[in-house]
């Protein structure tokens, strides 16, 4: 995470993308990485880091994201590319974990290819 005061967003290979929230940062990065690499979403889904204490972060099934609280599936998930959902009821540290996993899966280097500030 980059701790530049005031700026929320991300830089991917030098191009800055302003965002309004940490949720937008996470979703924006996931969208761009998924568009660049076939198989990216499947690879994220298979990662051990995709499983938190009580939920899965990225899935083809939004109800799999919130197995303990299925009522959250409709209101606290977002389809970031067709057919793939990400949990959005996450703390910034959890969003950070999802982003770091995505960067690693994409074969990029944090603070070199990708920097971000969640807010």
PDB file of C-alpha atoms in Angstrom:
ATOM      1  CA  UNK A   1       0.000   0.000   0.000  1.00  0.00           C
ATOM      2  CA  UNK A   2       1.236   3.480  -0.824  1.00  0.00           C
ATOM      3  CA  UNK A   3       0.644   5.976   1.968  1.00  0.00           C
ATOM      4  CA  UNK A   4       0.593   9.208  -0.065  1.00  0.00           C
ATOM      5  CA  UNK A   5      -1.801  11.491   1.848  1.00  0.00           C
ATOM      6  CA  UNK A   6      -5.113  12.286   0.227  1.00  0.00           C
ATOM      7  CA  UNK A   7      -4.891  10.237  -2.947  1.00  0.00           C
ATOM      8  CA  UNK A   8      -7.116   7.192  -3.343  1.00  0.00           C
ATOM      9  CA  UNK A   9      -6.498   5.073  -6.386  1.00  0.00           C
ATOM     10  CA  UNK A  10      -3.927   2.899  -8.060  1.00  0.00           C
ATOM     11  CA  UNK A  11      -1.113   3.020 -10.557  1.00  0.00           C
ATOM     12  CA  UNK A  12      -0.750   0.117 -12.968  1.00  0.00           C
ATOM     13  CA  UNK A  13       2.478   0.210 -14.990  1.00  0.00           C
ATOM     14  CA  UNK A  14       2.764   3.951 -14.413  1.00  0.00           C
ATOM     15  CA  UNK A  15      -0.814   4.969 -15.294  1.00  0.00           C
ATOM     16  CA  UNK A  16      -2.654   6.506 -12.322  1.00  0.00           C
ATOM     17  CA  UNK A  17      -6.351   5.689 -11.857  1.00  0.00           C
ATOM     18  CA  UNK A  18      -8.159   7.941  -9.375  1.00  0.00           C
ATOM     19  CA  UNK A  19     -10.804   6.191  -7.265  1.00  0.00           C
ATOM     20  CA  UNK A  20     -13.314   7.358  -4.666  1.00  0.00           C
ATOM     21  CA  UNK A  21     -12.943   4.439  -2.249  1.00  0.00           C
ATOM     22  CA  UNK A  22     -10.859   1.424  -1.370  1.00  0.00           C
ATOM     23  CA  UNK A  23     -13.608  -0.724  -2.857  1.00  0.00           C
ATOM     24  CA  UNK A  24     -13.164   1.063  -6.217  1.00  0.00           C
ATOM     25  CA  UNK A  25      -9.396   0.505  -6.025  1.00  0.00           C
ATOM     26  CA  UNK A  26      -9.812  -3.235  -5.467  1.00  0.00           C
ATOM     27  CA  UNK A  27     -12.474  -3.641  -8.166  1.00  0.00           C
ATOM     28  CA  UNK A  28     -10.619  -1.457 -10.676  1.00  0.00           C
ATOM     29  CA  UNK A  29      -7.406  -3.426 -10.313  1.00  0.00           C
ATOM     30  CA  UNK A  30      -9.223  -6.759 -10.537  1.00  0.00           C
ATOM     31  CA  UNK A  31     -11.033  -5.621 -13.698  1.00  0.00           C
ATOM     32  CA  UNK A  32      -7.861  -4.497 -15.445  1.00  0.00           C
ATOM     33  CA  UNK A  33      -5.843  -7.565 -14.484  1.00  0.00           C
ATOM     34  CA  UNK A  34      -8.664  -9.907 -15.548  1.00  0.00           C
ATOM     35  CA  UNK A  35      -8.955  -8.142 -18.907  1.00  0.00           C
ATOM     36  CA  UNK A  36      -5.212  -8.498 -19.517  1.00  0.00           C
ATOM     37  CA  UNK A  37      -4.795 -12.164 -18.640  1.00  0.00           C
ATOM     38  CA  UNK A  38      -6.925 -15.116 -19.651  1.00  0.00           C
ATOM     39  CA  UNK A  39      -7.290 -17.436 -16.680  1.00  0.00           C
ATOM     40  CA  UNK A  40      -6.591 -14.705 -14.117  1.00  0.00           C
ATOM     41  CA  UNK A  41      -9.897 -15.140 -12.257  1.00  0.00           C
ATOM     42  CA  UNK A  42      -9.593 -18.939 -12.154  1.00  0.00           C
ATOM     43  CA  UNK A  43      -6.048 -18.613 -10.830  1.00  0.00           C
ATOM     44  CA  UNK A  44      -7.188 -16.190  -8.109  1.00  0.00           C
ATOM     45  CA  UNK A  45     -10.032 -18.515  -7.139  1.00  0.00           C
ATOM     46  CA  UNK A  46      -7.588 -21.398  -6.619  1.00  0.00           C
ATOM     47  CA  UNK A  47      -5.243 -19.397  -4.363  1.00  0.00           C
ATOM     48  CA  UNK A  48      -5.138 -20.278  -0.685  1.00  0.00           C
ATOM     49  CA  UNK A  49      -5.152 -16.506   0.000  1.00  0.00           C
ATOM     50  CA  UNK A  50      -8.616 -16.326  -1.607  1.00  0.00           C
ATOM     51  CA  UNK A  51     -10.056 -17.846   1.552  1.00  0.00           C
ATOM     52  CA  UNK A  52     -10.443 -15.739   4.657  1.00  0.00           C
ATOM     53  CA  UNK A  53     -11.581 -16.891   8.092  1.00  0.00           C
ATOM     54  CA  UNK A  54     -15.256 -16.754   7.167  1.00  0.00           C
ATOM     55  CA  UNK A  55     -15.505 -16.187   3.427  1.00  0.00           C
ATOM     56  CA  UNK A  56     -14.109 -16.578  -0.035  1.00  0.00           C
ATOM     57  CA  UNK A  57     -13.140 -13.301  -1.696  1.00  0.00           C
ATOM     58  CA  UNK A  58     -13.408 -14.097  -5.445  1.00  0.00           C
ATOM     59  CA  UNK A  59     -15.838 -16.628  -6.927  1.00  0.00           C
ATOM     60  CA  UNK A  60     -18.093 -17.408  -9.888  1.00  0.00           C
ATOM     61  CA  UNK A  61     -20.953 -17.737  -7.395  1.00  0.00           C
ATOM     62  CA  UNK A  62     -21.746 -14.654  -5.313  1.00  0.00           C
ATOM     63  CA  UNK A  63     -23.437 -16.868  -2.695  1.00  0.00           C
ATOM     64  CA  UNK A  64     -20.163 -18.717  -2.134  1.00  0.00           C
ATOM     65  CA  UNK A  65     -18.640 -15.406  -1.002  1.00  0.00           C
ATOM     66  CA  UNK A  66     -20.865 -15.217   2.077  1.00  0.00           C
ATOM     67  CA  UNK A  67     -21.647 -18.781   3.110  1.00  0.00           C
ATOM     68  CA  UNK A  68     -22.264 -17.767   6.734  1.00  0.00           C
ATOM     69  CA  UNK A  69     -24.343 -14.694   5.818  1.00  0.00           C
ATOM     70  CA  UNK A  70     -26.016 -15.443   2.473  1.00  0.00           C
ATOM     71  CA  UNK A  71     -28.172 -12.320   2.757  1.00  0.00           C
ATOM     72  CA  UNK A  72     -24.983 -10.318   2.045  1.00  0.00           C
ATOM     73  CA  UNK A  73     -24.500 -11.978  -1.359  1.00  0.00           C
ATOM     74  CA  UNK A  74     -26.746  -9.537  -3.247  1.00  0.00           C
ATOM     75  CA  UNK A  75     -25.781  -6.334  -1.464  1.00  0.00           C
ATOM     76  CA  UNK A  76     -22.091  -6.865  -0.629  1.00  0.00           C
ATOM     77  CA  UNK A  77     -20.647  -8.381  -3.789  1.00  0.00           C
ATOM     78  CA  UNK A  78     -19.866  -6.991  -7.208  1.00  0.00           C
ATOM     79  CA  UNK A  79     -19.435  -8.630 -10.589  1.00  0.00           C
ATOM     80  CA  UNK A  80     -16.063  -7.198 -11.624  1.00  0.00           C
ATOM     81  CA  UNK A  81     -15.966  -9.031 -14.978  1.00  0.00           C
ATOM     82  CA  UNK A  82     -18.748 -11.133 -16.504  1.00  0.00           C
ATOM     83  CA  UNK A  83     -19.253 -14.249 -14.411  1.00  0.00           C
ATOM     84  CA  UNK A  84     -16.864 -13.347 -11.565  1.00  0.00           C
ATOM     85  CA  UNK A  85     -17.759 -11.741  -8.236  1.00  0.00           C
ATOM     86  CA  UNK A  86     -15.735 -10.199  -5.438  1.00  0.00           C
ATOM     87  CA  UNK A  87     -16.817  -9.704  -1.830  1.00  0.00           C
ATOM     88  CA  UNK A  88     -17.076  -6.000  -0.989  1.00  0.00           C
ATOM     89  CA  UNK A  89     -17.949  -6.031   2.727  1.00  0.00           C
ATOM     90  CA  UNK A  90     -14.252  -6.067   3.580  1.00  0.00           C
ATOM     91  CA  UNK A  91     -11.957  -4.073   5.829  1.00  0.00           C
ATOM     92  CA  UNK A  92      -9.109  -2.219   4.151  1.00  0.00           C
ATOM     93  CA  UNK A  93      -6.607  -4.835   5.423  1.00  0.00           C
ATOM     94  CA  UNK A  94      -8.729  -7.570   3.785  1.00  0.00           C
ATOM     95  CA  UNK A  95      -8.928  -5.538   0.538  1.00  0.00           C
ATOM     96  CA  UNK A  96      -5.149  -5.174   0.735  1.00  0.00           C
ATOM     97  CA  UNK A  97      -4.815  -8.973   0.979  1.00  0.00           C
ATOM     98  CA  UNK A  98      -7.053  -9.467  -2.075  1.00  0.00           C
ATOM     99  CA  UNK A  99      -5.064  -6.899  -4.074  1.00  0.00           C
ATOM    100  CA  UNK A 100      -1.697  -8.393  -3.093  1.00  0.00           C
ATOM    101  CA  UNK A 101      -2.951 -11.849  -4.101  1.00  0.00           C
ATOM    102  CA  UNK A 102      -4.130 -10.464  -7.460  1.00  0.00           C
ATOM    103  CA  UNK A 103      -0.789  -8.733  -8.077  1.00  0.00           C
ATOM    104  CA  UNK A 104       1.070 -11.965  -7.336  1.00  0.00           C
ATOM    105  CA  UNK A 105      -1.247 -14.059  -9.561  1.00  0.00           C
ATOM    106  CA  UNK A 106      -0.754 -11.547 -12.394  1.00  0.00           C
ATOM    107  CA  UNK A 107       3.020 -11.938 -12.087  1.00  0.00           C
ATOM    108  CA  UNK A 108       3.472  -8.265 -11.231  1.00  0.00           C
ATOM    109  CA  UNK A 109       5.593  -6.669  -8.526  1.00  0.00           C
ATOM    110  CA  UNK A 110       4.010  -4.592  -5.779  1.00  0.00           C
ATOM    111  CA  UNK A 111       5.459  -1.055  -5.592  1.00  0.00           C
ATOM    112  CA  UNK A 112       7.066  -1.531  -9.026  1.00  0.00           C
ATOM    113  CA  UNK A 113       4.307  -2.462 -11.486  1.00  0.00           C
ATOM    114  CA  UNK A 114       1.433  -1.627  -9.136  1.00  0.00           C
ATOM    115  CA  UNK A 115       1.006   0.889  -6.333  1.00  0.00           C
ATOM    116  CA  UNK A 116      -2.233   1.818  -4.627  1.00  0.00           C
ATOM    117  CA  UNK A 117      -3.848   3.710  -1.793  1.00  0.00           C
ATOM    118  CA  UNK A 118      -7.103   2.466  -0.318  1.00  0.00           C
ATOM    119  CA  UNK A 119      -7.905   5.590   1.680  1.00  0.00           C
TER     120      UNK A 119
END
